Amino acid sequence: AVPNGTGVNPVSAVRVTFGEKVDAGSFRPADVALTNPTGGAVTVTGVTAVGTAGTEFDVTFASQSATGSYTL
């Protein structure tokens, strides 16, 4: 996944890429689990297809600024 911010900039989205086509109509925010560096859940607010290949999606959530590893 690639975040939409780096360094000290807050992040509110990541772009995920799959190795094969995913049905955009069946990929929803409830299908994504994101945790912050302390293990707390981060609510995913959206999943948007990027392009027409069906392999890239932007996953959005409330802006995060805590340093550390997030798990998607």
mmCIF file of N, CA and C in Angstrom:
data_model
loop_
_atom_site.group_PDB
_atom_site.id
_atom_site.type_symbol
_atom_site.label_atom_id
_atom_site.label_comp_id
_atom_site.label_asym_id
_atom_site.label_seq_id
_atom_site.Cartn_x
_atom_site.Cartn_y
_atom_site.Cartn_z
ATOM 1 N N ALA A 1 0.844 -1.183 0.000
ATOM 2 C CA ALA A 1 0.000 0.000 0.000
ATOM 3 C C ALA A 1 0.886 1.242 0.000
ATOM 4 N N VAL A 2 0.414 2.262 -0.656
ATOM 5 C CA VAL A 2 1.159 3.508 -0.752
ATOM 6 C C VAL A 2 0.340 4.613 -0.099
ATOM 7 N N PRO A 3 0.885 5.280 0.944
ATOM 8 C CA PRO A 3 0.132 6.344 1.614
ATOM 9 C C PRO A 3 0.101 7.627 0.793
ATOM 10 N N ASN A 4 -0.889 8.504 1.099
ATOM 11 C CA ASN A 4 -0.988 9.780 0.392
ATOM 12 C C ASN A 4 -0.225 10.890 1.107
ATOM 13 N N GLY A 5 0.565 10.545 2.108
ATOM 14 C CA GLY A 5 1.396 11.516 2.814
ATOM 15 C C GLY A 5 2.640 10.816 3.323
ATOM 16 N N THR A 6 3.679 11.596 3.568
ATOM 17 C CA THR A 6 4.909 11.010 4.100
ATOM 18 C C THR A 6 5.510 11.951 5.131
ATOM 19 N N GLY A 7 6.458 11.452 5.900
ATOM 20 C CA GLY A 7 7.143 12.285 6.877
ATOM 21 C C GLY A 7 6.199 12.796 7.942
ATOM 22 N N VAL A 8 6.145 14.107 8.143
ATOM 23 C CA VAL A 8 5.307 14.695 9.184
ATOM 24 C C VAL A 8 3.898 14.993 8.702
ATOM 25 N N ASN A 9 3.613 14.775 7.428
ATOM 26 C CA ASN A 9 2.280 15.038 6.890
ATOM 27 C C ASN A 9 1.302 13.944 7.295
ATOM 28 N N PRO A 10 0.112 14.311 7.781
ATOM 29 C CA PRO A 10 -0.895 13.296 8.115
ATOM 30 C C PRO A 10 -1.296 12.487 6.875
ATOM 31 N N VAL A 11 -1.698 11.268 7.112
ATOM 32 C CA VAL A 11 -2.116 10.363 6.038
ATOM 33 C C VAL A 11 -3.603 10.075 6.208
ATOM 34 N N SER A 12 -4.352 10.141 5.105
ATOM 35 C CA SER A 12 -5.790 9.868 5.163
ATOM 36 C C SER A 12 -6.239 8.870 4.102
ATOM 37 N N ALA A 13 -5.276 8.310 3.374
ATOM 38 C CA ALA A 13 -5.607 7.320 2.347
ATOM 39 C C ALA A 13 -4.372 6.516 1.981
ATOM 40 N N VAL A 14 -4.597 5.294 1.533
ATOM 41 C CA VAL A 14 -3.541 4.484 0.951
ATOM 42 C C VAL A 14 -4.066 3.891 -0.343
ATOM 43 N N ARG A 15 -3.185 3.704 -1.292
ATOM 44 C CA ARG A 15 -3.554 3.032 -2.544
ATOM 45 C C ARG A 15 -3.064 1.599 -2.444
ATOM 46 N N VAL A 16 -3.978 0.657 -2.630
ATOM 47 C CA VAL A 16 -3.620 -0.757 -2.600
ATOM 48 C C VAL A 16 -3.700 -1.312 -4.011
ATOM 49 N N THR A 17 -2.800 -2.239 -4.307
ATOM 50 C CA THR A 17 -2.755 -2.870 -5.618
ATOM 51 C C THR A 17 -2.822 -4.376 -5.438
ATOM 52 N N PHE A 18 -3.749 -4.998 -6.143
ATOM 53 C CA PHE A 18 -3.923 -6.444 -6.096
ATOM 54 C C PHE A 18 -3.292 -7.078 -7.323
ATOM 55 N N GLY A 19 -2.904 -8.327 -7.205
ATOM 56 C CA GLY A 19 -2.286 -9.054 -8.303
ATOM 57 C C GLY A 19 -3.262 -9.529 -9.352
ATOM 58 N N GLU A 20 -4.548 -9.450 -9.030
ATOM 59 C CA GLU A 20 -5.577 -9.826 -10.003
ATOM 60 C C GLU A 20 -6.780 -8.924 -9.821
ATOM 61 N N LYS A 21 -7.665 -8.928 -10.789
ATOM 62 C CA LYS A 21 -8.827 -8.049 -10.797
ATOM 63 C C LYS A 21 -9.748 -8.339 -9.610
ATOM 64 N N VAL A 22 -10.264 -7.266 -8.995
ATOM 65 C CA VAL A 22 -11.216 -7.354 -7.889
ATOM 66 C C VAL A 22 -12.503 -6.674 -8.335
ATOM 67 N N ASP A 23 -13.636 -7.274 -8.041
ATOM 68 C CA ASP A 23 -14.926 -6.680 -8.381
ATOM 69 C C ASP A 23 -15.142 -5.455 -7.503
ATOM 70 N N ALA A 24 -15.091 -4.265 -8.112
ATOM 71 C CA ALA A 24 -15.211 -3.012 -7.360
ATOM 72 C C ALA A 24 -16.538 -2.922 -6.609
ATOM 73 N N GLY A 25 -17.575 -3.527 -7.125
ATOM 74 C CA GLY A 25 -18.873 -3.488 -6.471
ATOM 75 C C GLY A 25 -18.937 -4.310 -5.201
ATOM 76 N N SER A 26 -17.994 -5.225 -5.043
ATOM 77 C CA SER A 26 -18.019 -6.078 -3.854
ATOM 78 C C SER A 26 -16.932 -5.723 -2.834
ATOM 79 N N PHE A 27 -16.087 -4.759 -3.155
ATOM 80 C CA PHE A 27 -15.013 -4.343 -2.250
ATOM 81 C C PHE A 27 -15.467 -3.086 -1.527
ATOM 82 N N ARG A 28 -15.758 -3.215 -0.239
ATOM 83 C CA ARG A 28 -16.346 -2.139 0.551
ATOM 84 C C ARG A 28 -15.487 -1.817 1.780
ATOM 85 N N PRO A 29 -15.709 -0.660 2.407
ATOM 86 C CA PRO A 29 -14.945 -0.304 3.612
ATOM 87 C C PRO A 29 -14.981 -1.384 4.698
ATOM 88 N N ALA A 30 -16.094 -2.076 4.829
ATOM 89 C CA ALA A 30 -16.205 -3.122 5.854
ATOM 90 C C ALA A 30 -15.261 -4.293 5.586
ATOM 91 N N ASP A 31 -14.743 -4.393 4.363
ATOM 92 C CA ASP A 31 -13.817 -5.469 4.007
ATOM 93 C C ASP A 31 -12.377 -5.151 4.410
ATOM 94 N N VAL A 32 -12.130 -3.937 4.892
ATOM 95 C CA VAL A 32 -10.777 -3.493 5.195
ATOM 96 C C VAL A 32 -10.628 -3.262 6.697
ATOM 97 N N ALA A 33 -9.584 -3.823 7.283
ATOM 98 C CA ALA A 33 -9.262 -3.579 8.692
ATOM 99 C C ALA A 33 -7.942 -2.820 8.748
ATOM 100 N N LEU A 34 -7.952 -1.693 9.446
ATOM 101 C CA LEU A 34 -6.758 -0.872 9.602
ATOM 102 C C LEU A 34 -6.540 -0.620 11.088
ATOM 103 N N THR A 35 -5.324 -0.853 11.565
ATOM 104 C CA THR A 35 -5.006 -0.577 12.962
ATOM 105 C C THR A 35 -3.850 0.410 13.041
ATOM 106 N N ASN A 36 -3.890 1.247 14.082
ATOM 107 C CA ASN A 36 -2.852 2.255 14.283
ATOM 108 C C ASN A 36 -1.677 1.654 15.054
ATOM 109 N N PRO A 37 -0.619 2.420 15.295
ATOM 110 C CA PRO A 37 0.569 1.872 15.963
ATOM 111 C C PRO A 37 0.323 1.298 17.363
ATOM 112 N N THR A 38 -0.738 1.734 18.043
ATOM 113 C CA THR A 38 -1.030 1.198 19.378
ATOM 114 C C THR A 38 -2.007 0.030 19.324
ATOM 115 N N GLY A 39 -2.388 -0.381 18.106
ATOM 116 C CA GLY A 39 -3.305 -1.512 17.936
ATOM 117 C C GLY A 39 -4.767 -1.123 17.885
ATOM 118 N N GLY A 40 -5.060 0.171 17.975
ATOM 119 C CA GLY A 40 -6.446 0.629 17.908
ATOM 120 C C GLY A 40 -6.983 0.595 16.491
ATOM 121 N N ALA A 41 -8.280 0.340 16.381
ATOM 122 C CA ALA A 41 -8.920 0.295 15.063
ATOM 123 C C ALA A 41 -9.069 1.696 14.488
ATOM 124 N N VAL A 42 -8.805 1.823 13.198
ATOM 125 C CA VAL A 42 -9.035 3.057 12.456
ATOM 126 C C VAL A 42 -10.192 2.771 11.508
ATOM 127 N N THR A 43 -11.254 3.564 11.599
ATOM 128 C CA THR A 43 -12.431 3.344 10.763
ATOM 129 C C THR A 43 -12.134 3.712 9.311
ATOM 130 N N VAL A 44 -12.357 2.773 8.421
ATOM 131 C CA VAL A 44 -12.195 3.012 6.984
ATOM 132 C C VAL A 44 -13.486 3.642 6.482
ATOM 133 N N THR A 45 -13.364 4.789 5.815
ATOM 134 C CA THR A 45 -14.542 5.537 5.379
ATOM 135 C C THR A 45 -14.887 5.356 3.910
ATOM 136 N N GLY A 46 -13.967 4.811 3.128
ATOM 137 C CA GLY A 46 -14.268 4.635 1.716
ATOM 138 C C GLY A 46 -13.273 3.740 1.007
ATOM 139 N N VAL A 47 -13.759 3.145 -0.076
ATOM 140 C CA VAL A 47 -12.928 2.361 -0.988
ATOM 141 C C VAL A 47 -13.326 2.794 -2.391
ATOM 142 N N THR A 48 -12.351 3.313 -3.150
ATOM 143 C CA THR A 48 -12.637 3.834 -4.480
ATOM 144 C C THR A 48 -11.726 3.180 -5.503
ATOM 145 N N ALA A 49 -12.314 2.639 -6.555
ATOM 146 C CA ALA A 49 -11.522 2.050 -7.635
ATOM 147 C C ALA A 49 -10.730 3.140 -8.342
ATOM 148 N N VAL A 50 -9.508 2.799 -8.739
ATOM 149 C CA VAL A 50 -8.636 3.711 -9.481
ATOM 150 C C VAL A 50 -8.459 3.113 -10.868
ATOM 151 N N GLY A 51 -8.825 3.846 -11.881
ATOM 152 C CA GLY A 51 -8.703 3.344 -13.247
ATOM 153 C C GLY A 51 -9.753 2.277 -13.546
ATOM 154 N N THR A 52 -9.515 1.523 -14.608
ATOM 155 C CA THR A 52 -10.499 0.533 -15.055
ATOM 156 C C THR A 52 -9.995 -0.901 -15.000
ATOM 157 N N ALA A 53 -8.759 -1.119 -14.576
ATOM 158 C CA ALA A 53 -8.194 -2.474 -14.555
ATOM 159 C C ALA A 53 -8.764 -3.329 -13.429
ATOM 160 N N GLY A 54 -9.288 -2.674 -12.365
ATOM 161 C CA GLY A 54 -9.847 -3.421 -11.244
ATOM 162 C C GLY A 54 -8.807 -3.970 -10.293
ATOM 163 N N THR A 55 -7.585 -3.441 -10.357
ATOM 164 C CA THR A 55 -6.532 -3.938 -9.470
ATOM 165 C C THR A 55 -6.050 -2.896 -8.464
ATOM 166 N N GLU A 56 -6.432 -1.622 -8.639
ATOM 167 C CA GLU A 56 -5.995 -0.570 -7.730
ATOM 168 C C GLU A 56 -7.193 0.117 -7.090
ATOM 169 N N PHE A 57 -7.052 0.372 -5.776
ATOM 170 C CA PHE A 57 -8.123 1.019 -5.018
ATOM 171 C C PHE A 57 -7.518 1.985 -4.017
ATOM 172 N N ASP A 58 -8.178 3.122 -3.814
ATOM 173 C CA ASP A 58 -7.808 4.034 -2.745
ATOM 174 C C ASP A 58 -8.690 3.723 -1.546
ATOM 175 N N VAL A 59 -8.066 3.502 -0.393
ATOM 176 C CA VAL A 59 -8.758 3.233 0.862
ATOM 177 C C VAL A 59 -8.604 4.491 1.711
ATOM 178 N N THR A 60 -9.736 5.112 2.097
ATOM 179 C CA THR A 60 -9.697 6.364 2.850
ATOM 180 C C THR A 60 -10.150 6.154 4.291
ATOM 181 N N PHE A 61 -9.672 7.054 5.161
ATOM 182 C CA PHE A 61 -9.953 6.977 6.593
ATOM 183 C C PHE A 61 -9.659 8.345 7.193
ATOM 184 N N ALA A 62 -10.037 8.546 8.469
ATOM 185 C CA ALA A 62 -9.748 9.807 9.143
ATOM 186 C C ALA A 62 -8.241 10.030 9.161
ATOM 187 N N SER A 63 -7.830 11.275 9.055
ATOM 188 C CA SER A 63 -6.424 11.642 9.001
ATOM 189 C C SER A 63 -5.664 11.078 10.208
ATOM 190 N N GLN A 64 -4.513 10.449 9.924
ATOM 191 C CA GLN A 64 -3.685 9.833 10.964
ATOM 192 C C GLN A 64 -2.317 10.509 10.971
ATOM 193 N N SER A 65 -1.819 10.820 12.182
ATOM 194 C CA SER A 65 -0.514 11.478 12.262
ATOM 195 C C SER A 65 0.432 10.807 13.265
ATOM 196 N N ALA A 66 -0.028 9.750 13.948
ATOM 197 C CA ALA A 66 0.849 9.052 14.905
ATOM 198 C C ALA A 66 1.974 8.346 14.153
ATOM 199 N N THR A 67 3.174 8.438 14.680
ATOM 200 C CA THR A 67 4.321 7.773 14.078
ATOM 201 C C THR A 67 4.303 6.300 14.436
ATOM 202 N N GLY A 68 4.735 5.457 13.526
ATOM 203 C CA GLY A 68 4.808 4.035 13.785
ATOM 204 C C GLY A 68 4.216 3.233 12.649
ATOM 205 N N SER A 69 4.092 1.932 12.893
ATOM 206 C CA SER A 69 3.592 1.014 11.870
ATOM 207 C C SER A 69 2.081 0.840 11.994
ATOM 208 N N TYR A 70 1.421 0.961 10.869
ATOM 209 C CA TYR A 70 -0.018 0.705 10.759
ATOM 210 C C TYR A 70 -0.191 -0.635 10.049
ATOM 211 N N THR A 71 -1.245 -1.336 10.371
ATOM 212 C CA THR A 71 -1.499 -2.626 9.732
ATOM 213 C C THR A 71 -2.794 -2.541 8.946
ATOM 214 N N LEU A 72 -2.719 -2.945 7.683
ATOM 215 C CA LEU A 72 -3.878 -2.917 6.796
ATOM 216 C C LEU A 72 -4.241 -4.329 6.443
#
